[in-house]
């Protein structure tokens, strides 16, 4: 696994970094879902783009699970008995390069699942089996106090939006453009590119 120190990401090397990480890890890891990691993130980003979402939402969806590859703790499996904190690892990896709306959507995409489970009666049933399993490891649905705190987040609407694209990007049949299709969007969102 890559380490944060080793990455030394800059606005100039983020594109080759993404190419490398998708190529090396994208096809191998599948999180217990019926799609590979690369398909999962590309599908979510494609759906966000098709819906005409802002660039920040498309990029956050494209990169939301990148922490599975940048964490020393490795990738989630259905056999896990403890959470690996990929959301924090992912946010830390990219937060120097992208605006806080992008890192917030990545940092809180698991919290958003816990939030939606607590506030939407049908949301849990709509989750994939792998996501239901990881929910238990991630603390289950939020308490009322946690919900109140979470609703104070500056980028709440964007965080929830990315969460929905995360949940939608799990179709074994959906075709997407390649990663490079999203590079112009990534570049537009990078700070000081
Ligand atoms: Fe995730
Ligand atoms: Fe995901």
JSON list of C-alpha atoms and ligand atoms in Angstrom, two decimals:
[
{"chain": "A", "resi": 1, "resn": "UNK", "atom": "CA", "xyz": [0.00, 0.00, 0.00]},
{"chain": "A", "resi": 2, "resn": "UNK", "atom": "CA", "xyz": [1.06, 3.57, -0.63]},
{"chain": "A", "resi": 3, "resn": "UNK", "atom": "CA", "xyz": [1.70, 5.82, 2.32]},
{"chain": "A", "resi": 4, "resn": "UNK", "atom": "CA", "xyz": [0.81, 9.48, 2.69]},
{"chain": "A", "resi": 5, "resn": "UNK", "atom": "CA", "xyz": [4.48, 10.46, 3.08]},
{"chain": "A", "resi": 6, "resn": "UNK", "atom": "CA", "xyz": [5.39, 8.65, -0.10]},
{"chain": "A", "resi": 7, "resn": "UNK", "atom": "CA", "xyz": [2.72, 10.36, -2.13]},
{"chain": "A", "resi": 8, "resn": "UNK", "atom": "CA", "xyz": [3.79, 14.01, -1.89]},
{"chain": "A", "resi": 9, "resn": "UNK", "atom": "CA", "xyz": [0.90, 14.95, -4.10]},
{"chain": "A", "resi": 10, "resn": "UNK", "atom": "CA", "xyz": [1.02, 18.26, -5.93]},
{"chain": "A", "resi": 11, "resn": "UNK", "atom": "CA", "xyz": [-1.29, 19.90, -8.48]},
{"chain": "A", "resi": 12, "resn": "UNK", "atom": "CA", "xyz": [1.26, 18.85, -11.10]},
{"chain": "A", "resi": 13, "resn": "UNK", "atom": "CA", "xyz": [1.53, 15.15, -10.23]},
{"chain": "A", "resi": 14, "resn": "UNK", "atom": "CA", "xyz": [-2.06, 14.37, -9.25]},
{"chain": "A", "resi": 15, "resn": "UNK", "atom": "CA", "xyz": [-3.02, 13.27, -12.78]},
{"chain": "A", "resi": 16, "resn": "UNK", "atom": "CA", "xyz": [-0.21, 10.69, -13.17]},
{"chain": "A", "resi": 17, "resn": "UNK", "atom": "CA", "xyz": [-0.88, 9.62, -9.58]},
{"chain": "A", "resi": 18, "resn": "UNK", "atom": "CA", "xyz": [-4.54, 8.92, -10.40]},
{"chain": "A", "resi": 19, "resn": "UNK", "atom": "CA", "xyz": [-3.60, 7.07, -13.59]},
{"chain": "A", "resi": 20, "resn": "UNK", "atom": "CA", "xyz": [-1.19, 4.93, -11.63]},
{"chain": "A", "resi": 21, "resn": "UNK", "atom": "CA", "xyz": [-3.48, 4.18, -8.73]},
{"chain": "A", "resi": 22, "resn": "UNK", "atom": "CA", "xyz": [-6.47, 3.29, -10.92]},
{"chain": "A", "resi": 23, "resn": "UNK", "atom": "CA", "xyz": [-4.29, 1.08, -13.09]},
{"chain": "A", "resi": 24, "resn": "UNK", "atom": "CA", "xyz": [-2.60, -0.74, -10.23]},
{"chain": "A", "resi": 25, "resn": "UNK", "atom": "CA", "xyz": [-5.48, -1.12, -7.81]},
{"chain": "A", "resi": 26, "resn": "UNK", "atom": "CA", "xyz": [-8.68, -0.31, -9.65]},
{"chain": "A", "resi": 27, "resn": "UNK", "atom": "CA", "xyz": [-9.30, -3.79, -11.02]},
{"chain": "A", "resi": 28, "resn": "UNK", "atom": "CA", "xyz": [-8.13, -5.76, -8.01]},
{"chain": "A", "resi": 29, "resn": "UNK", "atom": "CA", "xyz": [-10.25, -4.52, -5.19]},
{"chain": "A", "resi": 30, "resn": "UNK", "atom": "CA", "xyz": [-13.98, -4.79, -5.18]},
{"chain": "A", "resi": 31, "resn": "UNK", "atom": "CA", "xyz": [-15.14, -4.18, -1.59]},
{"chain": "A", "resi": 32, "resn": "UNK", "atom": "CA", "xyz": [-17.45, -7.18, -1.75]},
{"chain": "A", "resi": 33, "resn": "UNK", "atom": "CA", "xyz": [-19.47, -5.43, -4.48]},
{"chain": "A", "resi": 34, "resn": "UNK", "atom": "CA", "xyz": [-20.23, -6.68, -7.98]},
{"chain": "A", "resi": 35, "resn": "UNK", "atom": "CA", "xyz": [-18.04, -3.98, -9.53]},
{"chain": "A", "resi": 36, "resn": "UNK", "atom": "CA", "xyz": [-14.34, -3.25, -9.28]},
{"chain": "A", "resi": 37, "resn": "UNK", "atom": "CA", "xyz": [-13.16, -0.19, -7.40]},
{"chain": "A", "resi": 38, "resn": "UNK", "atom": "CA", "xyz": [-12.40, 1.62, -10.64]},
{"chain": "A", "resi": 39, "resn": "UNK", "atom": "CA", "xyz": [-15.83, 0.83, -12.06]},
{"chain": "A", "resi": 40, "resn": "UNK", "atom": "CA", "xyz": [-17.46, 1.96, -8.83]},
{"chain": "A", "resi": 41, "resn": "UNK", "atom": "CA", "xyz": [-15.83, 5.37, -8.80]},
{"chain": "A", "resi": 42, "resn": "UNK", "atom": "CA", "xyz": [-16.12, 5.89, -12.57]},
{"chain": "A", "resi": 43, "resn": "UNK", "atom": "CA", "xyz": [-19.80, 4.94, -12.52]},
{"chain": "A", "resi": 44, "resn": "UNK", "atom": "CA", "xyz": [-20.61, 7.39, -9.74]},
{"chain": "A", "resi": 45, "resn": "UNK", "atom": "CA", "xyz": [-18.71, 10.18, -11.49]},
{"chain": "A", "resi": 46, "resn": "UNK", "atom": "CA", "xyz": [-20.39, 9.38, -14.81]},
{"chain": "A", "resi": 47, "resn": "UNK", "atom": "CA", "xyz": [-23.85, 9.53, -13.25]},
{"chain": "A", "resi": 48, "resn": "UNK", "atom": "CA", "xyz": [-22.98, 12.82, -11.54]},
{"chain": "A", "resi": 49, "resn": "UNK", "atom": "CA", "xyz": [-21.78, 14.24, -14.84]},
{"chain": "A", "resi": 50, "resn": "UNK", "atom": "CA", "xyz": [-24.87, 13.00, -16.69]},
{"chain": "A", "resi": 51, "resn": "UNK", "atom": "CA", "xyz": [-27.03, 14.77, -14.11]},
{"chain": "A", "resi": 52, "resn": "UNK", "atom": "CA", "xyz": [-25.18, 18.01, -14.73]},
{"chain": "A", "resi": 53, "resn": "UNK", "atom": "CA", "xyz": [-23.70, 18.20, -11.23]},
{"chain": "A", "resi": 54, "resn": "UNK", "atom": "CA", "xyz": [-20.98, 20.73, -10.40]},
{"chain": "A", "resi": 55, "resn": "UNK", "atom": "CA", "xyz": [-17.37, 19.83, -11.12]},
{"chain": "A", "resi": 56, "resn": "UNK", "atom": "CA", "xyz": [-16.63, 19.51, -7.39]},
{"chain": "A", "resi": 57, "resn": "UNK", "atom": "CA", "xyz": [-19.34, 16.86, -6.98]},
{"chain": "A", "resi": 58, "resn": "UNK", "atom": "CA", "xyz": [-18.10, 14.90, -10.01]},
{"chain": "A", "resi": 59, "resn": "UNK", "atom": "CA", "xyz": [-14.50, 14.95, -8.75]},
{"chain": "A", "resi": 60, "resn": "UNK", "atom": "CA", "xyz": [-15.43, 14.11, -5.16]},
{"chain": "A", "resi": 61, "resn": "UNK", "atom": "CA", "xyz": [-17.45, 11.13, -6.42]},
{"chain": "A", "resi": 62, "resn": "UNK", "atom": "CA", "xyz": [-14.60, 10.04, -8.68]},
{"chain": "A", "resi": 63, "resn": "UNK", "atom": "CA", "xyz": [-12.16, 10.08, -5.76]},
{"chain": "A", "resi": 64, "resn": "UNK", "atom": "CA", "xyz": [-14.37, 9.28, -2.76]},
{"chain": "A", "resi": 65, "resn": "UNK", "atom": "CA", "xyz": [-12.92, 5.80, -2.13]},
{"chain": "A", "resi": 66, "resn": "UNK", "atom": "CA", "xyz": [-9.32, 6.58, -2.98]},
{"chain": "A", "resi": 67, "resn": "UNK", "atom": "CA", "xyz": [-8.44, 6.12, 0.69]},
{"chain": "A", "resi": 68, "resn": "UNK", "atom": "CA", "xyz": [-8.78, 2.39, 0.20]},
{"chain": "A", "resi": 69, "resn": "UNK", "atom": "CA", "xyz": [-5.52, 2.62, -1.73]},
{"chain": "A", "resi": 70, "resn": "UNK", "atom": "CA", "xyz": [-3.71, 5.29, 0.23]},
{"chain": "A", "resi": 71, "resn": "UNK", "atom": "CA", "xyz": [-4.32, 3.88, 3.70]},
{"chain": "A", "resi": 72, "resn": "UNK", "atom": "CA", "xyz": [-1.74, 1.64, 5.31]},
{"chain": "A", "resi": 73, "resn": "UNK", "atom": "CA", "xyz": [-4.65, -0.37, 6.64]},
{"chain": "A", "resi": 74, "resn": "UNK", "atom": "CA", "xyz": [-5.54, -1.77, 3.23]},
{"chain": "A", "resi": 75, "resn": "UNK", "atom": "CA", "xyz": [-8.85, -2.39, 1.54]},
{"chain": "A", "resi": 76, "resn": "UNK", "atom": "CA", "xyz": [-12.19, -3.32, 3.12]},
{"chain": "A", "resi": 77, "resn": "UNK", "atom": "CA", "xyz": [-13.47, -6.89, 2.77]},
{"chain": "A", "resi": 78, "resn": "UNK", "atom": "CA", "xyz": [-16.70, -8.56, 3.90]},
{"chain": "A", "resi": 79, "resn": "UNK", "atom": "CA", "xyz": [-14.69, -10.51, 6.45]},
{"chain": "A", "resi": 80, "resn": "UNK", "atom": "CA", "xyz": [-13.57, -7.36, 8.25]},
{"chain": "A", "resi": 81, "resn": "UNK", "atom": "CA", "xyz": [-14.41, -7.07, 11.93]},
{"chain": "A", "resi": 82, "resn": "UNK", "atom": "CA", "xyz": [-13.18, -3.49, 12.29]},
{"chain": "A", "resi": 83, "resn": "UNK", "atom": "CA", "xyz": [-13.39, -0.35, 10.19]},
{"chain": "A", "resi": 84, "resn": "UNK", "atom": "CA", "xyz": [-10.33, 0.81, 8.25]},
{"chain": "A", "resi": 85, "resn": "UNK", "atom": "CA", "xyz": [-11.09, 4.52, 8.07]},
{"chain": "A", "resi": 86, "resn": "UNK", "atom": "CA", "xyz": [-10.65, 4.88, 4.33]},
{"chain": "A", "resi": 87, "resn": "UNK", "atom": "CA", "xyz": [-12.68, 8.11, 4.25]},
{"chain": "A", "resi": 88, "resn": "UNK", "atom": "CA", "xyz": [-10.17, 9.98, 6.43]},
{"chain": "A", "resi": 89, "resn": "UNK", "atom": "CA", "xyz": [-7.18, 8.52, 4.56]},
{"chain": "A", "resi": 90, "resn": "UNK", "atom": "CA", "xyz": [-8.69, 9.63, 1.25]},
{"chain": "A", "resi": 91, "resn": "UNK", "atom": "CA", "xyz": [-9.51, 13.13, 2.45]},
{"chain": "A", "resi": 92, "resn": "UNK", "atom": "CA", "xyz": [-6.00, 13.60, 3.85]},
{"chain": "A", "resi": 93, "resn": "UNK", "atom": "CA", "xyz": [-4.48, 12.45, 0.58]},
{"chain": "A", "resi": 94, "resn": "UNK", "atom": "CA", "xyz": [-6.20, 15.07, -1.54]},
{"chain": "A", "resi": 95, "resn": "UNK", "atom": "CA", "xyz": [-7.03, 17.96, 0.76]},
{"chain": "A", "resi": 96, "resn": "UNK", "atom": "CA", "xyz": [-3.94, 20.03, 0.00]},
{"chain": "A", "resi": 97, "resn": "UNK", "atom": "CA", "xyz": [-4.78, 20.00, -3.68]},
{"chain": "A", "resi": 98, "resn": "UNK", "atom": "CA", "xyz": [-8.56, 20.30, -3.84]},
{"chain": "A", "resi": 99, "resn": "UNK", "atom": "CA", "xyz": [-10.96, 22.76, -2.19]},
{"chain": "A", "resi": 100, "resn": "UNK", "atom": "CA", "xyz": [-12.56, 21.80, 1.10]},
{"chain": "A", "resi": 101, "resn": "UNK", "atom": "CA", "xyz": [-15.90, 20.96, -0.53]},
{"chain": "A", "resi": 102, "resn": "UNK", "atom": "CA", "xyz": [-14.16, 18.01, -2.24]},
{"chain": "A", "resi": 103, "resn": "UNK", "atom": "CA", "xyz": [-12.29, 16.81, 0.84]},
{"chain": "A", "resi": 104, "resn": "UNK", "atom": "CA", "xyz": [-15.44, 17.21, 2.98]},
{"chain": "A", "resi": 105, "resn": "UNK", "atom": "CA", "xyz": [-17.44, 15.03, 0.59]},
{"chain": "A", "resi": 106, "resn": "UNK", "atom": "CA", "xyz": [-14.74, 12.36, 0.82]},
{"chain": "A", "resi": 107, "resn": "UNK", "atom": "CA", "xyz": [-14.15, 12.70, 4.56]},
{"chain": "A", "resi": 108, "resn": "UNK", "atom": "CA", "xyz": [-17.84, 12.41, 5.40]},
{"chain": "A", "resi": 109, "resn": "UNK", "atom": "CA", "xyz": [-19.14, 9.94, 2.82]},
{"chain": "A", "resi": 110, "resn": "UNK", "atom": "CA", "xyz": [-19.32, 7.21, 5.46]},
{"chain": "A", "resi": 111, "resn": "UNK", "atom": "CA", "xyz": [-20.87, 9.57, 8.00]},
{"chain": "A", "resi": 112, "resn": "UNK", "atom": "CA", "xyz": [-23.43, 10.48, 5.35]},
{"chain": "A", "resi": 113, "resn": "UNK", "atom": "CA", "xyz": [-24.46, 6.83, 5.14]},
{"chain": "A", "resi": 114, "resn": "UNK", "atom": "CA", "xyz": [-24.86, 6.70, 8.92]},
{"chain": "A", "resi": 115, "resn": "UNK", "atom": "CA", "xyz": [-26.82, 9.98, 8.74]},
{"chain": "A", "resi": 116, "resn": "UNK", "atom": "CA", "xyz": [-29.16, 8.81, 5.98]},
{"chain": "A", "resi": 117, "resn": "UNK", "atom": "CA", "xyz": [-29.80, 5.52, 7.78]},
{"chain": "A", "resi": 118, "resn": "UNK", "atom": "CA", "xyz": [-30.91, 7.56, 10.80]},
{"chain": "A", "resi": 119, "resn": "UNK", "atom": "CA", "xyz": [-33.05, 10.05, 8.91]},
{"chain": "A", "resi": 120, "resn": "UNK", "atom": "CA", "xyz": [-34.51, 8.14, 5.95]},
{"chain": "A", "resi": 121, "resn": "UNK", "atom": "CA", "xyz": [-36.72, 5.12, 6.64]},
{"chain": "A", "resi": 122, "resn": "UNK", "atom": "CA", "xyz": [-36.01, 3.48, 3.27]},
{"chain": "A", "resi": 123, "resn": "UNK", "atom": "CA", "xyz": [-32.32, 4.29, 2.83]},
{"chain": "A", "resi": 124, "resn": "UNK", "atom": "CA", "xyz": [-30.91, 1.24, 4.64]},
{"chain": "A", "resi": 125, "resn": "UNK", "atom": "CA", "xyz": [-32.83, -1.22, 2.47]},
{"chain": "A", "resi": 126, "resn": "UNK", "atom": "CA", "xyz": [-31.46, 0.49, -0.60]},
{"chain": "A", "resi": 127, "resn": "UNK", "atom": "CA", "xyz": [-27.83, -0.15, 0.42]},
{"chain": "A", "resi": 128, "resn": "UNK", "atom": "CA", "xyz": [-25.77, -2.97, -1.08]},
{"chain": "A", "resi": 129, "resn": "UNK", "atom": "CA", "xyz": [-24.97, -5.96, 1.14]},
{"chain": "A", "resi": 130, "resn": "UNK", "atom": "CA", "xyz": [-21.33, -4.87, 1.42]},
{"chain": "A", "resi": 131, "resn": "UNK", "atom": "CA", "xyz": [-22.42, -1.42, 2.47]},
{"chain": "A", "resi": 132, "resn": "UNK", "atom": "CA", "xyz": [-24.81, -2.82, 5.05]},
{"chain": "A", "resi": 133, "resn": "UNK", "atom": "CA", "xyz": [-21.96, -4.90, 6.44]},
{"chain": "A", "resi": 134, "resn": "UNK", "atom": "CA", "xyz": [-19.54, -1.99, 6.63]},
{"chain": "A", "resi": 135, "resn": "UNK", "atom": "CA", "xyz": [-22.23, 0.17, 8.29]},
{"chain": "A", "resi": 136, "resn": "UNK", "atom": "CA", "xyz": [-22.02, -2.05, 11.38]},
{"chain": "A", "resi": 137, "resn": "UNK", "atom": "CA", "xyz": [-18.25, -1.59, 11.53]},
{"chain": "A", "resi": 138, "resn": "UNK", "atom": "CA", "xyz": [-18.64, 2.15, 11.03]},
{"chain": "A", "resi": 139, "resn": "UNK", "atom": "CA", "xyz": [-20.88, 2.64, 14.06]},
{"chain": "A", "resi": 140, "resn": "UNK", "atom": "CA", "xyz": [-24.36, 1.95, 12.64]},
{"chain": "A", "resi": 141, "resn": "UNK", "atom": "CA", "xyz": [-26.92, 4.69, 12.17]},
{"chain": "A", "resi": 142, "resn": "UNK", "atom": "CA", "xyz": [-26.28, 8.06, 13.83]},
{"chain": "A", "resi": 143, "resn": "UNK", "atom": "CA", "xyz": [-27.74, 8.96, 17.19]},
{"chain": "A", "resi": 144, "resn": "UNK", "atom": "CA", "xyz": [-29.98, 12.02, 17.43]},
{"chain": "A", "resi": 145, "resn": "UNK", "atom": "CA", "xyz": [-27.07, 14.03, 18.82]},
{"chain": "A", "resi": 146, "resn": "UNK", "atom": "CA", "xyz": [-24.82, 12.96, 15.95]},
{"chain": "A", "resi": 147, "resn": "UNK", "atom": "CA", "xyz": [-27.55, 13.87, 13.44]},
{"chain": "A", "resi": 148, "resn": "UNK", "atom": "CA", "xyz": [-27.86, 17.36, 14.93]},
{"chain": "A", "resi": 149, "resn": "UNK", "atom": "CA", "xyz": [-24.09, 17.87, 14.77]},
{"chain": "A", "resi": 150, "resn": "UNK", "atom": "CA", "xyz": [-23.82, 16.50, 11.24]},
{"chain": "A", "resi": 151, "resn": "UNK", "atom": "CA", "xyz": [-26.51, 18.86, 9.97]},
{"chain": "A", "resi": 152, "resn": "UNK", "atom": "CA", "xyz": [-24.26, 21.80, 10.92]},
{"chain": "A", "resi": 153, "resn": "UNK", "atom": "CA", "xyz": [-21.66, 20.84, 8.31]},
{"chain": "A", "resi": 154, "resn": "UNK", "atom": "CA", "xyz": [-20.98, 23.60, 5.79]},
{"chain": "A", "resi": 155, "resn": "UNK", "atom": "CA", "xyz": [-21.08, 21.31, 2.79]},
{"chain": "A", "resi": 156, "resn": "UNK", "atom": "CA", "xyz": [-23.92, 19.07, 3.98]},
{"chain": "A", "resi": 157, "resn": "UNK", "atom": "CA", "xyz": [-25.92, 19.07, 0.74]},
{"chain": "A", "resi": 158, "resn": "UNK", "atom": "CA", "xyz": [-22.85, 18.24, -1.35]},
{"chain": "A", "resi": 159, "resn": "UNK", "atom": "CA", "xyz": [-21.81, 15.50, 1.07]},
{"chain": "A", "resi": 160, "resn": "UNK", "atom": "CA", "xyz": [-25.25, 13.89, 0.80]},
{"chain": "A", "resi": 161, "resn": "UNK", "atom": "CA", "xyz": [-25.25, 14.24, -2.99]},
{"chain": "A", "resi": 162, "resn": "UNK", "atom": "CA", "xyz": [-21.91, 12.45, -3.31]},
{"chain": "A", "resi": 163, "resn": "UNK", "atom": "CA", "xyz": [-23.18, 9.73, -0.99]},
{"chain": "A", "resi": 164, "resn": "UNK", "atom": "CA", "xyz": [-26.10, 9.05, -3.33]},
{"chain": "A", "resi": 165, "resn": "UNK", "atom": "CA", "xyz": [-23.77, 8.76, -6.32]},
{"chain": "A", "resi": 166, "resn": "UNK", "atom": "CA", "xyz": [-21.58, 6.44, -4.24]},
{"chain": "A", "resi": 167, "resn": "UNK", "atom": "CA", "xyz": [-24.58, 4.16, -3.69]},
{"chain": "A", "resi": 168, "resn": "UNK", "atom": "CA", "xyz": [-25.62, 4.29, -7.35]},
{"chain": "A", "resi": 169, "resn": "UNK", "atom": "CA", "xyz": [-22.21, 3.41, -8.77]},
{"chain": "A", "resi": 170, "resn": "UNK", "atom": "CA", "xyz": [-22.44, -0.32, -8.20]},
{"chain": "A", "resi": 171, "resn": "UNK", "atom": "CA", "xyz": [-23.95, -1.72, -11.38]},
{"chain": "A", "resi": 172, "resn": "UNK", "atom": "CA", "xyz": [-22.20, -4.69, -13.05]},
{"chain": "A", "resi": 173, "resn": "UNK", "atom": "CA", "xyz": [-23.63, -3.66, -16.43]},
{"chain": "A", "resi": 174, "resn": "UNK", "atom": "CA", "xyz": [-22.98, 0.06, -16.59]},
{"chain": "A", "resi": 175, "resn": "UNK", "atom": "CA", "xyz": [-20.39, 1.27, -19.08]},
{"chain": "A", "resi": 176, "resn": "UNK", "atom": "CA", "xyz": [-18.40, 4.43, -18.39]},
{"chain": "A", "resi": 177, "resn": "UNK", "atom": "CA", "xyz": [-15.86, 6.60, -20.14]},
{"chain": "A", "resi": 178, "resn": "UNK", "atom": "CA", "xyz": [-12.23, 5.92, -19.13]},
{"chain": "A", "resi": 179, "resn": "UNK", "atom": "CA", "xyz": [-10.57, 7.75, -16.25]},
{"chain": "A", "resi": 180, "resn": "UNK", "atom": "CA", "xyz": [-8.93, 10.23, -18.62]},
{"chain": "A", "resi": 181, "resn": "UNK", "atom": "CA", "xyz": [-12.35, 11.56, -19.60]},
{"chain": "A", "resi": 182, "resn": "UNK", "atom": "CA", "xyz": [-12.54, 13.19, -16.17]},
{"chain": "A", "resi": 183, "resn": "UNK", "atom": "CA", "xyz": [-9.09, 14.80, -16.16]},
{"chain": "A", "resi": 184, "resn": "UNK", "atom": "CA", "xyz": [-10.28, 18.17, -17.56]},
{"chain": "A", "resi": 185, "resn": "UNK", "atom": "CA", "xyz": [-12.86, 18.26, -14.75]},
{"chain": "A", "resi": 186, "resn": "UNK", "atom": "CA", "xyz": [-10.23, 17.30, -12.17]},
{"chain": "A", "resi": 187, "resn": "UNK", "atom": "CA", "xyz": [-7.94, 20.06, -13.44]},
{"chain": "A", "resi": 188, "resn": "UNK", "atom": "CA", "xyz": [-10.69, 22.67, -13.22]},
{"chain": "A", "resi": 189, "resn": "UNK", "atom": "CA", "xyz": [-11.23, 21.83, -9.55]},
{"chain": "A", "resi": 190, "resn": "UNK", "atom": "CA", "xyz": [-7.58, 21.70, -8.46]},
{"chain": "A", "resi": 191, "resn": "UNK", "atom": "CA", "xyz": [-6.49, 24.72, -6.45]},
{"chain": "A", "resi": 192, "resn": "UNK", "atom": "CA", "xyz": [-3.96, 26.79, -8.38]},
{"chain": "A", "resi": 193, "resn": "UNK", "atom": "CA", "xyz": [-3.61, 24.35, -11.24]},
{"chain": "B", "resi": 1, "resn": "LIG", "atom": "FE1", "xyz": [-16.29, 4.37, 0.82]},
{"chain": "B", "resi": 2, "resn": "LIG", "atom": "FE1", "xyz": [-17.85, 4.00, -2.48]}
]
